Amino acid sequence: MTSYHMSPEEFRANGHALIDWIARYMENVEQYPVMSTVEPGTIREKLPGTAPEQPEAFKALLDDLDNVVMPGVTHWQSPSWFAYFPANSSPPAILGELAAAGLAVQGMLWSTSPAVTEIESAVLDWLVDLMALPQSWKMSGPGGGVIQMSASDSTHTALVVARERHDVPVDRLVVYASTQAHSSIEKGARVAGYKHVRLVDVDGNFALNTTALAQAIEKDVASGLTPVFIVSALGTTGTGAVDPIDAIGELARRYGMWHHVDAAWAGNAMICAEHRLHQGTLENVDSYTFNPHKWLFTNFDCNVFWVADRKPLLDALSILPPYLRNEASDSGQVVDYRDWHVPLGRRFRALKLWWVLRSYGAEGLRHHIREHIHMAKELTQRLEIDDRFRLVAPTDFALVSFSHVNGDAATQGIADAINDSGKAMVTTSRINDQTFVRVSIGQTRTEQRHVDELWKMICDFA
Ligand code: PLP
């Protein structure tokens, strides 16, 4: 019988070659220019216009990782990655991803692979303890957690659940967040059909101003609208600001709103007890999301979403067509995660997170997160005592925001020169009509010497 399949023997040999390639990449990643500088279309030009008619040897595929792919890669895994937020990774995560691909199961229902559901539930319960979240969010309580692709998906899901709780036309419902909230809130609200999103003023540290929030809510109520959703940011994207979560929770309860915490990046730091003061009691929180795919050594994608009560989530999203009915689901004894988010199909993302937690241990994860935060605070001190620079926001976690005292052109000039050097990468943003440089420290292999090198460049280009 004709077969074009790669045999298990060939897979073994090719797989070893690929693992060798990835290990070499880890060893050498520091030597590549961090940001790809290819012109648009350059990579595509290297590909033939049509798919190959004849099979190609795996060696050719591997060679093209170097020849075609690498020139177009921006090295998020470089230890001199200080741009955006990190999307870090680690060997156990990569191996977990590979094992999940090897099993290639589809965990839409408990019964379609019980291990996918049960490991996911157990690992998210572990995280409830590791991050000191309310015990009632565990699967044994009224709440529960699920892994999704992105924080944007989780926020969108929460917005849909909040919408469904009200018997009011969607064009009468109002969503609130601060002016510093991530764009995924506005996007999620748009996709969920909301017409009113209020971006509320912030205080001097760029955290949501609750007086302004209360005023905005009152104004909307007075004009006959219904407040339904408020987002607290635990670590804004611009400057890492933390909204007053408990105070916002009280307002949410007073007005019957769904309270969602977007902890996409800084949530990872909650595994360290000394940072939990930012999180407060989380008493009046309905949902919470964070991204292990940012800062917990678990490669993209891996987002966690908890709800304090899973009933409204399931009421909003469960649809049971006859072809998905099965005895386990009918028994009510199992979790079917397809009812916890928009997609039906779901991959075994929990495997890599499980392996990361086991491979590092909580102690190892805390150690590295603390190292990142320590390096960020140290860089902050250097900037603070140098009169060429001005700190734009406090450094609560591992994001340093600063500008040049000579203004926007000088500030942008520092970032451009660093990025053009290829030796490191940072991003800029704007706040209060002013450009600032964001230095986000959280790459898996970033050491003090990489931050020292960055500091040298900041000074040289100032
Ligand atoms: N929320 C915050 C605070 C973020 O910083 C980000 C991304 O940086 C997101 C949400 C979106 O995350 P995702 O890419 O997982 O949708």
PDB file of C-alpha atoms in Angstrom, residues 97-364:
ATOM      1  CA  GLU A  97       3.699  21.355  24.028  1.00  0.00           C
ATOM      2  CA  LEU A  98       5.374  18.612  22.015  1.00  0.00           C
ATOM      3  CA  ALA A  99       3.844  15.866  24.152  1.00  0.00           C
ATOM      4  CA  ALA A 100       0.417  17.467  23.720  1.00  0.00           C
ATOM      5  CA  ALA A 101       0.964  17.571  19.945  1.00  0.00           C
ATOM      6  CA  GLY A 102       2.079  13.952  20.029  1.00  0.00           C
ATOM      7  CA  LEU A 103      -1.111  12.875  21.757  1.00  0.00           C
ATOM      8  CA  ALA A 104      -3.093  15.280  19.563  1.00  0.00           C
ATOM      9  CA  VAL A 105      -6.303  14.819  21.506  1.00  0.00           C
ATOM     10  CA  GLN A 106      -9.249  17.159  21.383  1.00  0.00           C
ATOM     11  CA  GLY A 107     -10.580  17.819  24.869  1.00  0.00           C
ATOM     12  CA  MET A 108     -13.918  19.433  24.107  1.00  0.00           C
ATOM     13  CA  LEU A 109     -15.759  17.079  26.463  1.00  0.00           C
ATOM     14  CA  TRP A 110     -14.561  15.237  29.540  1.00  0.00           C
ATOM     15  CA  SER A 111     -15.309  11.999  27.700  1.00  0.00           C
ATOM     16  CA  THR A 112     -13.204  12.902  24.636  1.00  0.00           C
ATOM     17  CA  SER A 113     -10.082  12.631  26.832  1.00  0.00           C
ATOM     18  CA  PRO A 114     -10.665  12.692  30.582  1.00  0.00           C
ATOM     19  CA  ALA A 115      -6.995  13.511  31.316  1.00  0.00           C
ATOM     20  CA  VAL A 116      -7.245  16.862  29.482  1.00  0.00           C
ATOM     21  CA  THR A 117     -10.090  18.073  31.674  1.00  0.00           C
ATOM     22  CA  GLU A 118      -8.965  16.605  34.968  1.00  0.00           C
ATOM     23  CA  ILE A 119      -5.346  17.786  34.745  1.00  0.00           C
ATOM     24  CA  GLU A 120      -6.515  21.253  33.697  1.00  0.00           C
ATOM     25  CA  SER A 121      -8.920  21.475  36.649  1.00  0.00           C
ATOM     26  CA  ALA A 122      -6.288  20.222  39.095  1.00  0.00           C
ATOM     27  CA  VAL A 123      -3.562  22.577  37.854  1.00  0.00           C
ATOM     28  CA  LEU A 124      -5.862  25.610  38.004  1.00  0.00           C
ATOM     29  CA  ASP A 125      -6.852  24.607  41.550  1.00  0.00           C
ATOM     30  CA  TRP A 126      -3.129  24.492  42.388  1.00  0.00           C
ATOM     31  CA  LEU A 127      -2.803  28.041  41.071  1.00  0.00           C
ATOM     32  CA  VAL A 128      -5.671  29.206  43.289  1.00  0.00           C
ATOM     33  CA  ASP A 129      -3.499  28.213  46.252  1.00  0.00           C
ATOM     34  CA  LEU A 130      -0.237  29.463  44.748  1.00  0.00           C
ATOM     35  CA  MET A 131      -1.730  32.903  44.076  1.00  0.00           C
ATOM     36  CA  ALA A 132      -3.858  32.983  47.264  1.00  0.00           C
ATOM     37  CA  LEU A 133      -7.077  33.453  45.311  1.00  0.00           C
ATOM     38  CA  PRO A 134     -10.450  32.749  46.990  1.00  0.00           C
ATOM     39  CA  GLN A 135     -10.843  29.045  47.774  1.00  0.00           C
ATOM     40  CA  SER A 136     -14.376  29.177  46.353  1.00  0.00           C
ATOM     41  CA  TRP A 137     -12.823  29.582  42.875  1.00  0.00           C
ATOM     42  CA  LYS A 138     -11.653  25.976  42.984  1.00  0.00           C
ATOM     43  CA  MET A 139     -13.555  23.354  41.034  1.00  0.00           C
ATOM     44  CA  SER A 140     -14.867  21.922  44.309  1.00  0.00           C
ATOM     45  CA  GLY A 141     -16.583  25.284  44.992  1.00  0.00           C
ATOM     46  CA  PRO A 142     -19.152  27.277  43.048  1.00  0.00           C
ATOM     47  CA  GLY A 143     -16.435  28.761  40.816  1.00  0.00           C
ATOM     48  CA  GLY A 144     -13.744  27.220  38.692  1.00  0.00           C
ATOM     49  CA  GLY A 145     -11.012  27.846  36.170  1.00  0.00           C
ATOM     50  CA  VAL A 146     -10.434  27.131  32.505  1.00  0.00           C
ATOM     51  CA  ILE A 147      -7.530  27.638  30.116  1.00  0.00           C
ATOM     52  CA  GLN A 148      -8.210  29.784  27.081  1.00  0.00           C
ATOM     53  CA  MET A 149      -6.079  31.108  24.261  1.00  0.00           C
ATOM     54  CA  SER A 150      -5.764  34.700  25.407  1.00  0.00           C
ATOM     55  CA  ALA A 151      -6.742  37.272  27.984  1.00  0.00           C
ATOM     56  CA  SER A 152      -8.745  38.935  25.225  1.00  0.00           C
ATOM     57  CA  ASP A 153     -10.847  35.765  24.904  1.00  0.00           C
ATOM     58  CA  SER A 154     -11.411  35.586  28.648  1.00  0.00           C
ATOM     59  CA  THR A 155     -12.465  39.221  28.882  1.00  0.00           C
ATOM     60  CA  HIS A 156     -14.770  38.787  25.919  1.00  0.00           C
ATOM     61  CA  THR A 157     -16.289  35.696  27.566  1.00  0.00           C
ATOM     62  CA  ALA A 158     -16.867  37.592  30.821  1.00  0.00           C
ATOM     63  CA  LEU A 159     -18.529  40.425  28.879  1.00  0.00           C
ATOM     64  CA  VAL A 160     -20.908  37.951  27.238  1.00  0.00           C
ATOM     65  CA  VAL A 161     -21.824  36.359  30.580  1.00  0.00           C
ATOM     66  CA  ALA A 162     -22.468  39.785  32.140  1.00  0.00           C
ATOM     67  CA  ARG A 163     -24.663  40.783  29.193  1.00  0.00           C
ATOM     68  CA  GLU A 164     -26.765  37.638  29.499  1.00  0.00           C
ATOM     69  CA  ARG A 165     -27.548  38.272  33.170  1.00  0.00           C
ATOM     70  CA  HIS A 166     -29.684  41.299  32.307  1.00  0.00           C
ATOM     71  CA  ASP A 167     -33.036  41.384  30.647  1.00  0.00           C
ATOM     72  CA  VAL A 168     -32.230  44.779  29.157  1.00  0.00           C
ATOM     73  CA  PRO A 169     -31.452  45.554  25.496  1.00  0.00           C
ATOM     74  CA  VAL A 170     -27.704  45.545  24.948  1.00  0.00           C
ATOM     75  CA  ASP A 171     -27.744  49.144  23.738  1.00  0.00           C
ATOM     76  CA  ARG A 172     -28.831  50.191  27.252  1.00  0.00           C
ATOM     77  CA  LEU A 173     -25.947  48.395  29.016  1.00  0.00           C
ATOM     78  CA  VAL A 174     -22.703  50.112  30.060  1.00  0.00           C
ATOM     79  CA  VAL A 175     -19.141  48.790  30.477  1.00  0.00           C
ATOM     80  CA  TYR A 176     -16.533  50.647  32.549  1.00  0.00           C
ATOM     81  CA  ALA A 177     -12.744  50.484  32.654  1.00  0.00           C
ATOM     82  CA  SER A 178      -9.991  53.030  33.123  1.00  0.00           C
ATOM     83  CA  THR A 179      -8.396  55.053  30.340  1.00  0.00           C
ATOM     84  CA  GLN A 180      -5.354  52.816  30.880  1.00  0.00           C
ATOM     85  CA  ALA A 181      -7.252  49.528  30.449  1.00  0.00           C
ATOM     86  CA  HIS A 182      -6.070  47.198  27.698  1.00  0.00           C
ATOM     87  CA  SER A 183      -7.659  47.578  24.267  1.00  0.00           C
ATOM     88  CA  SER A 184      -9.039  44.027  24.572  1.00  0.00           C
ATOM     89  CA  ILE A 185     -11.778  45.397  26.845  1.00  0.00           C
ATOM     90  CA  GLU A 186     -13.102  47.762  24.207  1.00  0.00           C
ATOM     91  CA  LYS A 187     -12.700  45.117  21.541  1.00  0.00           C
ATOM     92  CA  GLY A 188     -14.452  42.439  23.639  1.00  0.00           C
ATOM     93  CA  ALA A 189     -17.280  44.863  24.384  1.00  0.00           C
ATOM     94  CA  ARG A 190     -17.638  45.664  20.689  1.00  0.00           C
ATOM     95  CA  VAL A 191     -17.709  41.980  19.724  1.00  0.00           C
ATOM     96  CA  ALA A 192     -20.265  41.274  22.473  1.00  0.00           C
ATOM     97  CA  GLY A 193     -22.517  44.006  21.069  1.00  0.00           C
ATOM     98  CA  TYR A 194     -22.175  46.673  23.760  1.00  0.00           C
ATOM     99  CA  LYS A 195     -22.683  50.233  22.589  1.00  0.00           C
ATOM    100  CA  HIS A 196     -21.468  52.094  25.685  1.00  0.00           C
ATOM    101  CA  VAL A 197     -17.918  51.756  27.025  1.00  0.00           C
ATOM    102  CA  ARG A 198     -16.784  54.403  29.510  1.00  0.00           C
ATOM    103  CA  LEU A 199     -13.058  54.863  29.964  1.00  0.00           C
ATOM    104  CA  VAL A 200     -12.780  56.457  33.378  1.00  0.00           C
ATOM    105  CA  ASP A 201     -10.045  58.881  34.510  1.00  0.00           C
ATOM    106  CA  VAL A 202      -7.013  57.696  36.436  1.00  0.00           C
ATOM    107  CA  ASP A 203      -5.099  59.133  39.387  1.00  0.00           C
ATOM    108  CA  GLY A 204      -1.485  60.337  39.465  1.00  0.00           C
ATOM    109  CA  ASN A 205      -0.221  56.743  39.418  1.00  0.00           C
ATOM    110  CA  PHE A 206      -2.450  55.838  36.446  1.00  0.00           C
ATOM    111  CA  ALA A 207      -4.804  53.696  38.551  1.00  0.00           C
ATOM    112  CA  LEU A 208      -8.557  54.048  38.094  1.00  0.00           C
ATOM    113  CA  ASN A 209     -10.053  56.921  40.061  1.00  0.00           C
ATOM    114  CA  THR A 210     -13.050  55.508  41.965  1.00  0.00           C
ATOM    115  CA  THR A 211     -14.627  58.937  42.493  1.00  0.00           C
ATOM    116  CA  ALA A 212     -14.665  59.447  38.730  1.00  0.00           C
ATOM    117  CA  LEU A 213     -16.053  55.930  38.337  1.00  0.00           C
ATOM    118  CA  ALA A 214     -18.887  56.534  40.817  1.00  0.00           C
ATOM    119  CA  GLN A 215     -19.744  59.799  39.021  1.00  0.00           C
ATOM    120  CA  ALA A 216     -19.779  58.108  35.619  1.00  0.00           C
ATOM    121  CA  ILE A 217     -22.043  55.348  36.920  1.00  0.00           C
ATOM    122  CA  GLU A 218     -24.442  57.820  38.550  1.00  0.00           C
ATOM    123  CA  LYS A 219     -24.643  59.835  35.361  1.00  0.00           C
ATOM    124  CA  ASP A 220     -25.489  56.736  33.325  1.00  0.00           C
ATOM    125  CA  VAL A 221     -28.090  55.533  35.831  1.00  0.00           C
ATOM    126  CA  ALA A 222     -29.688  58.987  35.806  1.00  0.00           C
ATOM    127  CA  SER A 223     -30.018  58.802  32.040  1.00  0.00           C
ATOM    128  CA  GLY A 224     -31.711  55.414  32.187  1.00  0.00           C
ATOM    129  CA  LEU A 225     -28.759  53.198  31.266  1.00  0.00           C
ATOM    130  CA  THR A 226     -27.786  50.029  33.153  1.00  0.00           C
ATOM    131  CA  PRO A 227     -24.202  49.619  34.419  1.00  0.00           C
ATOM    132  CA  VAL A 228     -23.270  45.951  33.974  1.00  0.00           C
ATOM    133  CA  PHE A 229     -19.517  45.460  33.759  1.00  0.00           C
ATOM    134  CA  ILE A 230     -16.445  46.959  35.358  1.00  0.00           C
ATOM    135  CA  VAL A 231     -12.826  45.942  34.786  1.00  0.00           C
ATOM    136  CA  SER A 232     -10.093  46.321  37.375  1.00  0.00           C
ATOM    137  CA  ALA A 233      -6.598  46.187  35.962  1.00  0.00           C
ATOM    138  CA  LEU A 234      -3.964  44.437  38.019  1.00  0.00           C
ATOM    139  CA  GLY A 235      -1.003  45.769  36.040  1.00  0.00           C
ATOM    140  CA  THR A 236      -1.928  48.053  33.149  1.00  0.00           C
ATOM    141  CA  THR A 237      -0.124  47.565  29.859  1.00  0.00           C
ATOM    142  CA  GLY A 238       1.220  51.098  29.720  1.00  0.00           C
ATOM    143  CA  THR A 239       2.833  51.469  33.116  1.00  0.00           C
ATOM    144  CA  GLY A 240       1.875  48.426  35.227  1.00  0.00           C
ATOM    145  CA  ALA A 241      -0.608  50.419  37.336  1.00  0.00           C
ATOM    146  CA  VAL A 242      -2.936  48.606  39.715  1.00  0.00           C
ATOM    147  CA  ASP A 243      -6.533  49.733  40.097  1.00  0.00           C
ATOM    148  CA  PRO A 244      -8.078  49.763  43.619  1.00  0.00           C
ATOM    149  CA  ILE A 245      -9.668  46.335  43.173  1.00  0.00           C
ATOM    150  CA  ASP A 246     -11.494  46.100  46.508  1.00  0.00           C
ATOM    151  CA  ALA A 247     -12.971  49.608  46.246  1.00  0.00           C
ATOM    152  CA  ILE A 248     -14.074  48.912  42.674  1.00  0.00           C
ATOM    153  CA  GLY A 249     -15.577  45.625  43.890  1.00  0.00           C
ATOM    154  CA  GLU A 250     -17.742  47.508  46.380  1.00  0.00           C
ATOM    155  CA  LEU A 251     -19.059  49.794  43.652  1.00  0.00           C
ATOM    156  CA  ALA A 252     -19.665  46.767  41.451  1.00  0.00           C
ATOM    157  CA  ARG A 253     -21.797  45.175  44.180  1.00  0.00           C
ATOM    158  CA  ARG A 254     -23.684  48.378  44.894  1.00  0.00           C
ATOM    159  CA  TYR A 255     -24.751  48.667  41.270  1.00  0.00           C
ATOM    160  CA  GLY A 256     -25.122  44.939  40.510  1.00  0.00           C
ATOM    161  CA  MET A 257     -22.239  44.907  38.025  1.00  0.00           C
ATOM    162  CA  TRP A 258     -19.990  42.036  36.967  1.00  0.00           C
ATOM    163  CA  HIS A 259     -16.468  42.745  38.243  1.00  0.00           C
ATOM    164  CA  HIS A 260     -13.670  41.371  36.068  1.00  0.00           C
ATOM    165  CA  VAL A 261      -9.982  41.560  37.015  1.00  0.00           C
ATOM    166  CA  ASP A 262      -7.552  41.798  34.115  1.00  0.00           C
ATOM    167  CA  ALA A 263      -4.283  40.593  35.639  1.00  0.00           C
ATOM    168  CA  ALA A 264      -2.873  39.445  32.293  1.00  0.00           C
ATOM    169  CA  TRP A 265       0.755  40.208  33.142  1.00  0.00           C
ATOM    170  CA  ALA A 266       1.061  41.160  36.828  1.00  0.00           C
ATOM    171  CA  GLY A 267      -1.144  38.259  37.931  1.00  0.00           C
ATOM    172  CA  ASN A 268       1.950  36.093  37.550  1.00  0.00           C
ATOM    173  CA  ALA A 269       3.653  37.999  40.390  1.00  0.00           C
ATOM    174  CA  MET A 270       0.841  36.930  42.748  1.00  0.00           C
ATOM    175  CA  ILE A 271       2.690  33.656  43.297  1.00  0.00           C
ATOM    176  CA  CYS A 272       4.962  35.793  45.524  1.00  0.00           C
ATOM    177  CA  ALA A 273       3.229  36.658  48.805  1.00  0.00           C
ATOM    178  CA  GLU A 274       4.900  40.081  49.086  1.00  0.00           C
ATOM    179  CA  HIS A 275       3.080  41.343  45.975  1.00  0.00           C
ATOM    180  CA  ARG A 276      -0.407  40.254  46.960  1.00  0.00           C
ATOM    181  CA  LEU A 277      -1.206  43.527  48.699  1.00  0.00           C
ATOM    182  CA  HIS A 278      -1.943  44.802  45.182  1.00  0.00           C
ATOM    183  CA  GLN A 279      -4.616  42.188  44.725  1.00  0.00           C
ATOM    184  CA  GLY A 280      -6.545  42.941  47.915  1.00  0.00           C
ATOM    185  CA  THR A 281      -9.134  40.485  49.177  1.00  0.00           C
ATOM    186  CA  LEU A 282     -10.731  39.822  45.765  1.00  0.00           C
ATOM    187  CA  GLU A 283     -13.963  39.495  47.731  1.00  0.00           C
ATOM    188  CA  ASN A 284     -16.218  41.158  45.189  1.00  0.00           C
ATOM    189  CA  VAL A 285     -14.682  39.772  42.032  1.00  0.00           C
ATOM    190  CA  ASP A 286     -16.688  37.739  39.518  1.00  0.00           C
ATOM    191  CA  SER A 287     -13.913  36.781  37.137  1.00  0.00           C
ATOM    192  CA  TYR A 288     -10.133  37.015  36.944  1.00  0.00           C
ATOM    193  CA  THR A 289      -7.761  36.374  34.108  1.00  0.00           C
ATOM    194  CA  PHE A 290      -3.983  36.112  33.800  1.00  0.00           C
ATOM    195  CA  ASN A 291      -1.483  34.883  31.237  1.00  0.00           C
ATOM    196  CA  PRO A 292       1.077  32.236  32.184  1.00  0.00           C
ATOM    197  CA  HIS A 293       2.103  32.784  28.549  1.00  0.00           C
ATOM    198  CA  LYS A 294       3.481  36.161  29.514  1.00  0.00           C
ATOM    199  CA  TRP A 295       5.651  35.634  32.552  1.00  0.00           C
ATOM    200  CA  LEU A 296       5.331  32.073  33.882  1.00  0.00           C
ATOM    201  CA  PHE A 297       7.750  30.311  31.506  1.00  0.00           C
ATOM    202  CA  THR A 298       4.857  28.714  29.602  1.00  0.00           C
ATOM    203  CA  ASN A 299       4.971  29.454  25.908  1.00  0.00           C
ATOM    204  CA  PHE A 300       2.079  31.124  24.133  1.00  0.00           C
ATOM    205  CA  ASP A 301      -0.773  30.282  24.225  1.00  0.00           C
ATOM    206  CA  CYS A 302      -1.888  29.697  27.783  1.00  0.00           C
ATOM    207  CA  ASN A 303      -4.359  32.029  29.460  1.00  0.00           C
ATOM    208  CA  VAL A 304      -6.207  31.248  32.690  1.00  0.00           C
ATOM    209  CA  PHE A 305      -9.748  32.414  33.422  1.00  0.00           C
ATOM    210  CA  TRP A 306     -11.521  31.921  36.744  1.00  0.00           C
ATOM    211  CA  VAL A 307     -15.104  32.660  37.630  1.00  0.00           C
ATOM    212  CA  ALA A 308     -16.318  32.974  41.213  1.00  0.00           C
ATOM    213  CA  ASP A 309     -19.570  31.264  40.200  1.00  0.00           C
ATOM    214  CA  ARG A 310     -19.684  29.029  37.150  1.00  0.00           C
ATOM    215  CA  LYS A 311     -23.471  28.906  36.872  1.00  0.00           C
ATOM    216  CA  PRO A 312     -23.974  32.152  34.900  1.00  0.00           C
ATOM    217  CA  LEU A 313     -21.073  31.163  32.632  1.00  0.00           C
ATOM    218  CA  LEU A 314     -22.617  27.793  31.863  1.00  0.00           C
ATOM    219  CA  ASP A 315     -26.098  29.303  31.506  1.00  0.00           C
ATOM    220  CA  ALA A 316     -24.719  31.730  28.923  1.00  0.00           C
ATOM    221  CA  LEU A 317     -22.615  29.321  26.885  1.00  0.00           C
ATOM    222  CA  SER A 318     -24.051  25.774  27.129  1.00  0.00           C
ATOM    223  CA  ILE A 319     -25.739  24.384  24.059  1.00  0.00           C
ATOM    224  CA  LEU A 320     -26.089  20.624  23.784  1.00  0.00           C
ATOM    225  CA  PRO A 321     -26.654  19.255  20.296  1.00  0.00           C
ATOM    226  CA  PRO A 322     -27.598  15.559  20.118  1.00  0.00           C
ATOM    227  CA  TYR A 323     -24.256  14.501  18.586  1.00  0.00           C
ATOM    228  CA  LEU A 324     -22.362  15.633  21.690  1.00  0.00           C
ATOM    229  CA  ARG A 325     -24.579  13.874  24.221  1.00  0.00           C
ATOM    230  CA  ASN A 326     -22.834  11.175  26.242  1.00  0.00           C
ATOM    231  CA  GLU A 327     -23.360   9.269  29.440  1.00  0.00           C
ATOM    232  CA  ALA A 328     -20.654  11.072  31.436  1.00  0.00           C
ATOM    233  CA  SER A 329     -22.051  14.523  30.583  1.00  0.00           C
ATOM    234  CA  ASP A 330     -25.597  13.383  31.306  1.00  0.00           C
ATOM    235  CA  SER A 331     -24.491  12.117  34.722  1.00  0.00           C
ATOM    236  CA  GLY A 332     -23.588  15.678  35.773  1.00  0.00           C
ATOM    237  CA  GLN A 333     -20.439  14.286  37.383  1.00  0.00           C
ATOM    238  CA  VAL A 334     -17.937  15.747  34.947  1.00  0.00           C
ATOM    239  CA  VAL A 335     -16.782  19.122  33.632  1.00  0.00           C
ATOM    240  CA  ASP A 336     -17.196  19.686  29.896  1.00  0.00           C
ATOM    241  CA  TYR A 337     -14.935  22.629  29.160  1.00  0.00           C
ATOM    242  CA  ARG A 338     -16.536  23.290  25.774  1.00  0.00           C
ATOM    243  CA  ASP A 339     -19.245  25.069  27.804  1.00  0.00           C
ATOM    244  CA  TRP A 340     -16.701  27.434  29.382  1.00  0.00           C
ATOM    245  CA  HIS A 341     -15.651  29.387  26.280  1.00  0.00           C
ATOM    246  CA  VAL A 342     -16.533  30.127  22.676  1.00  0.00           C
ATOM    247  CA  PRO A 343     -14.666  27.370  20.779  1.00  0.00           C
ATOM    248  CA  LEU A 344     -15.861  23.790  20.866  1.00  0.00           C
ATOM    249  CA  GLY A 345     -12.489  22.165  20.228  1.00  0.00           C
ATOM    250  CA  ARG A 346      -9.687  22.565  22.704  1.00  0.00           C
ATOM    251  CA  ARG A 347      -6.110  21.442  22.866  1.00  0.00           C
ATOM    252  CA  PHE A 348      -4.235  19.971  25.798  1.00  0.00           C
ATOM    253  CA  ARG A 349      -2.710  23.258  26.968  1.00  0.00           C
ATOM    254  CA  ALA A 350      -2.731  22.165  30.599  1.00  0.00           C
ATOM    255  CA  LEU A 351       0.040  19.670  29.944  1.00  0.00           C
ATOM    256  CA  LYS A 352       2.744  22.285  29.424  1.00  0.00           C
ATOM    257  CA  LEU A 353       1.546  24.343  32.399  1.00  0.00           C
ATOM    258  CA  TRP A 354       1.505  21.199  34.567  1.00  0.00           C
ATOM    259  CA  TRP A 355       5.049  20.377  33.480  1.00  0.00           C
ATOM    260  CA  VAL A 356       6.266  23.914  34.141  1.00  0.00           C
ATOM    261  CA  LEU A 357       4.792  23.915  37.655  1.00  0.00           C
ATOM    262  CA  ARG A 358       6.335  20.526  38.393  1.00  0.00           C
ATOM    263  CA  SER A 359       9.660  21.155  36.733  1.00  0.00           C
ATOM    264  CA  TYR A 360      10.366  24.511  38.453  1.00  0.00           C
ATOM    265  CA  GLY A 361       8.347  23.894  41.600  1.00  0.00           C
ATOM    266  CA  ALA A 362       6.648  26.911  43.142  1.00  0.00           C
ATOM    267  CA  GLU A 363       9.990  27.787  44.701  1.00  0.00           C
ATOM    268  CA  GLY A 364      11.733  27.978  41.323  1.00  0.00           C
TER     269      GLY A 364
END
